[in-house]
């Protein structure tokens, strides 16, 4: 195993850790607005680290640019939909969770 | 290397199944939609890893379409929900 392989595996495994954190947050956090955090962490950091790890192993510039394109698309889509879902939840009169 | 990637795919699939619990239980429709978004992103990650593990670059296009459709579902959900609210 070369140093490149080890680096890429470490990056991909760290990304997977963020995906697990996202799922745990989705289950444990109390309401919609806090659960937004769980999704965006997996979208941004998890997939980002995973793509970075795969970039090290991609042979051609074509595949590398496609990987980056996928990540950018997920970033934009995640940010937009999270914002829209939060706004529609506020409009429906959902109250943010608070410790009583 | 391939085995490590496939192991990570299994880990991601397990986390997807855990997220499915929120889709079933989630008190509001927004919760369910958020969980579906998370599953969409995890699905993209799984396909990227599979494309590397089986060295099939064509799977990258599948991931690209998944990422596009995830955005469309979220926006369609919000549109539909607001239309139902105002009774259109």
CSV table of C-alpha atoms in Angstrom, one decimal:
chain,number,residue,atom,x,y,z
A,1,UNK,CA,0.0,0.0,0.0
A,2,UNK,CA,1.5,3.3,-1.0
A,3,UNK,CA,1.2,6.5,0.9
A,4,UNK,CA,-1.3,7.8,-1.6
A,5,UNK,CA,-3.6,4.9,-1.0
A,6,UNK,CA,-3.4,5.4,2.8
A,7,UNK,CA,-4.1,9.1,2.5
A,8,UNK,CA,-7.1,8.5,0.3
A,9,UNK,CA,-8.5,5.7,2.6
A,10,UNK,CA,-8.1,8.0,5.6
A,11,UNK,CA,-10.0,10.8,3.9
A,12,UNK,CA,-12.8,8.5,2.7
A,13,UNK,CA,-13.2,6.9,6.1
A,14,UNK,CA,-13.4,10.3,7.7
A,15,UNK,CA,-16.1,11.3,5.2
A,16,UNK,CA,-18.0,8.1,6.1
A,17,UNK,CA,-17.7,9.1,9.8
A,18,UNK,CA,-19.5,12.4,9.0
A,19,UNK,CA,-22.3,10.5,7.2
A,20,UNK,CA,-22.7,8.3,10.3
A,21,UNK,CA,-22.8,11.5,12.4
A,22,UNK,CA,-25.5,12.9,10.1
A,23,UNK,CA,-27.6,9.8,10.5
A,24,UNK,CA,-27.2,9.8,14.3
A,25,UNK,CA,-28.1,13.5,14.4
A,26,UNK,CA,-31.2,12.8,12.2
A,27,UNK,CA,-32.3,10.3,14.9
A,28,UNK,CA,-31.3,12.1,18.0
A,29,UNK,CA,-32.0,15.8,17.5
A,30,UNK,CA,-35.3,17.1,18.7
A,31,UNK,CA,-37.0,19.1,15.8
A,32,UNK,CA,-36.8,20.1,12.2
A,33,UNK,CA,-34.5,23.1,12.6
A,34,UNK,CA,-31.9,21.2,14.6
A,35,UNK,CA,-32.1,18.3,12.1
A,36,UNK,CA,-31.2,20.6,9.3
A,37,UNK,CA,-27.7,20.6,10.9
A,38,UNK,CA,-27.4,16.8,10.6
A,39,UNK,CA,-28.2,16.8,6.9
A,40,UNK,CA,-25.9,19.7,5.9
A,41,UNK,CA,-23.0,18.2,7.8
A,42,UNK,CA,-23.2,15.0,5.8
A,43,UNK,CA,-23.7,17.0,2.5
A,44,UNK,CA,-20.9,19.4,2.9
A,45,UNK,CA,-18.1,17.8,4.9
A,46,UNK,CA,-18.9,14.1,4.5
A,47,UNK,CA,-19.2,14.1,0.7
A,48,UNK,CA,-16.4,16.7,0.4
A,49,UNK,CA,-13.9,14.5,2.2
A,50,UNK,CA,-15.0,11.5,0.3
A,51,UNK,CA,-14.6,13.2,-3.1
A,52,UNK,CA,-11.2,14.5,-1.9
A,53,UNK,CA,-10.1,10.9,-1.1
A,54,UNK,CA,-11.4,9.7,-4.5
A,55,UNK,CA,-9.7,12.6,-6.3
A,56,UNK,CA,-6.3,11.2,-5.1
A,57,UNK,CA,-7.1,7.9,-6.9
A,58,UNK,CA,-8.7,9.2,-10.0
A,59,UNK,CA,-6.5,8.7,-13.0
A,60,UNK,CA,-7.6,11.4,-15.4
A,61,UNK,CA,-8.5,15.1,-15.2
A,62,UNK,CA,-11.9,14.2,-16.8
A,63,UNK,CA,-13.0,12.0,-13.9
A,64,UNK,CA,-11.5,14.4,-11.3
A,65,UNK,CA,-13.5,17.3,-12.7
A,66,UNK,CA,-16.7,15.2,-12.8
A,67,UNK,CA,-16.2,14.3,-9.1
A,68,UNK,CA,-15.8,17.9,-8.2
A,69,UNK,CA,-18.9,18.8,-10.3
A,70,UNK,CA,-20.9,16.2,-8.4
A,71,UNK,CA,-19.8,17.7,-5.1
A,72,UNK,CA,-20.6,21.2,-6.1
A,73,UNK,CA,-24.0,20.1,-7.3
A,74,UNK,CA,-24.8,18.5,-4.0
A,75,UNK,CA,-23.5,21.6,-2.1
A,76,UNK,CA,-25.8,23.9,-4.0
A,77,UNK,CA,-28.8,21.5,-3.9
A,78,UNK,CA,-28.4,20.8,-0.2
A,79,UNK,CA,-28.1,24.5,0.7
A,80,UNK,CA,-31.1,25.5,-1.4
A,81,UNK,CA,-33.5,22.7,-0.3
A,82,UNK,CA,-32.5,23.0,3.4
A,83,UNK,CA,-33.3,26.7,3.3
A,84,UNK,CA,-36.7,26.1,1.5
A,85,UNK,CA,-37.7,23.3,3.9
A,86,UNK,CA,-36.9,25.5,6.9
A,87,UNK,CA,-38.8,28.4,5.5
A,88,UNK,CA,-41.9,26.3,4.8
A,89,UNK,CA,-41.7,24.8,8.3
A,90,UNK,CA,-41.7,28.4,9.8
A,91,UNK,CA,-44.6,29.4,7.6
A,92,UNK,CA,-46.6,26.4,8.8
A,93,UNK,CA,-46.1,27.8,12.3
A,94,UNK,CA,-43.7,25.2,13.7
A,95,UNK,CA,-42.0,26.4,16.8
A,96,UNK,CA,-38.3,25.9,17.3
A,97,UNK,CA,-37.4,23.5,20.1
A,98,UNK,CA,-36.4,25.1,23.4
A,99,UNK,CA,-35.5,23.7,26.8
A,100,UNK,CA,-38.3,24.4,29.2
B,1,UNK,CA,-8.0,-1.4,-1.4
B,2,UNK,CA,-11.2,-2.7,-3.1
B,3,UNK,CA,-12.2,-4.6,-0.1
B,4,UNK,CA,-11.8,-1.5,2.1
B,5,UNK,CA,-13.9,0.5,-0.2
B,6,UNK,CA,-16.6,-2.2,-0.3
B,7,UNK,CA,-16.6,-2.3,3.6
B,8,UNK,CA,-17.1,1.5,3.7
B,9,UNK,CA,-20.0,1.0,1.2
B,10,UNK,CA,-21.6,-1.4,3.7
B,11,UNK,CA,-21.1,1.1,6.5
B,12,UNK,CA,-22.8,3.9,4.5
B,13,UNK,CA,-25.7,1.6,3.7
B,14,UNK,CA,-26.1,0.8,7.4
B,15,UNK,CA,-26.2,4.5,8.1
B,16,UNK,CA,-28.8,4.9,5.4
B,17,UNK,CA,-31.0,2.3,7.0
B,18,UNK,CA,-30.7,4.1,10.3
B,19,UNK,CA,-31.8,7.3,8.6
B,20,UNK,CA,-34.8,5.4,7.3
B,21,UNK,CA,-36.2,5.2,10.9
B,22,UNK,CA,-36.7,9.0,10.7
B,23,UNK,CA,-38.7,8.7,7.5
B,24,UNK,CA,-41.0,6.2,9.2
B,25,UNK,CA,-41.3,8.0,12.5
B,26,UNK,CA,-40.8,11.7,11.7
B,27,UNK,CA,-43.6,13.7,13.2
B,28,UNK,CA,-43.9,16.2,10.3
B,29,UNK,CA,-43.6,15.9,6.6
B,30,UNK,CA,-40.5,18.2,6.7
B,31,UNK,CA,-38.7,15.7,8.9
B,32,UNK,CA,-39.4,13.0,6.4
B,33,UNK,CA,-38.2,15.1,3.5
B,34,UNK,CA,-35.0,16.0,5.3
B,35,UNK,CA,-34.3,12.4,6.0
B,36,UNK,CA,-34.9,11.6,2.4
B,37,UNK,CA,-32.4,14.3,1.4
B,38,UNK,CA,-29.8,12.8,3.7
B,39,UNK,CA,-30.5,9.4,2.1
B,40,UNK,CA,-30.1,10.9,-1.4
B,41,UNK,CA,-26.7,12.3,-0.5
B,42,UNK,CA,-25.6,9.0,1.1
B,43,UNK,CA,-26.8,7.3,-2.1
B,44,UNK,CA,-24.5,9.6,-4.1
B,45,UNK,CA,-21.6,8.7,-1.8
B,46,UNK,CA,-22.3,5.0,-2.2
B,47,UNK,CA,-22.4,5.2,-6.0
B,48,UNK,CA,-19.1,7.1,-6.0
B,49,UNK,CA,-17.4,4.5,-3.9
B,50,UNK,CA,-18.8,1.7,-6.0
B,51,UNK,CA,-17.6,3.3,-9.2
B,52,UNK,CA,-14.1,3.4,-7.7
B,53,UNK,CA,-14.2,-0.1,-6.2
B,54,UNK,CA,-15.4,-1.7,-9.5
B,55,UNK,CA,-13.5,0.7,-11.7
B,56,UNK,CA,-16.6,1.7,-13.8
B,57,UNK,CA,-16.4,5.4,-14.5
B,58,UNK,CA,-19.9,5.3,-16.1
B,59,UNK,CA,-21.4,5.1,-12.6
B,60,UNK,CA,-20.2,8.7,-12.0
B,61,UNK,CA,-23.0,9.8,-14.4
B,62,UNK,CA,-25.5,7.9,-12.3
B,63,UNK,CA,-24.3,9.8,-9.3
B,64,UNK,CA,-24.6,13.1,-11.2
B,65,UNK,CA,-28.3,12.3,-12.0
B,66,UNK,CA,-29.0,11.4,-8.4
B,67,UNK,CA,-27.6,14.7,-7.2
B,68,UNK,CA,-29.7,16.6,-9.7
B,69,UNK,CA,-32.9,14.7,-8.8
B,70,UNK,CA,-32.3,15.2,-5.1
B,71,UNK,CA,-32.5,19.0,-5.6
B,72,UNK,CA,-35.7,18.7,-7.8
B,73,UNK,CA,-37.4,16.5,-5.1
B,74,UNK,CA,-36.8,19.0,-2.4
B,75,UNK,CA,-38.1,22.0,-4.4
B,76,UNK,CA,-41.1,20.0,-5.7
B,77,UNK,CA,-42.0,19.1,-2.0
B,78,UNK,CA,-41.9,22.7,-0.9
B,79,UNK,CA,-44.0,23.9,-3.9
B,80,UNK,CA,-46.6,21.2,-3.5
B,81,UNK,CA,-46.9,21.7,0.3
B,82,UNK,CA,-47.4,25.5,-0.1
B,83,UNK,CA,-50.0,24.9,-2.9
B,84,UNK,CA,-51.9,22.5,-0.5
B,85,UNK,CA,-51.8,25.1,2.2
B,86,UNK,CA,-53.3,27.9,0.1
B,87,UNK,CA,-55.8,25.5,-1.4
B,88,UNK,CA,-54.8,25.9,-5.0
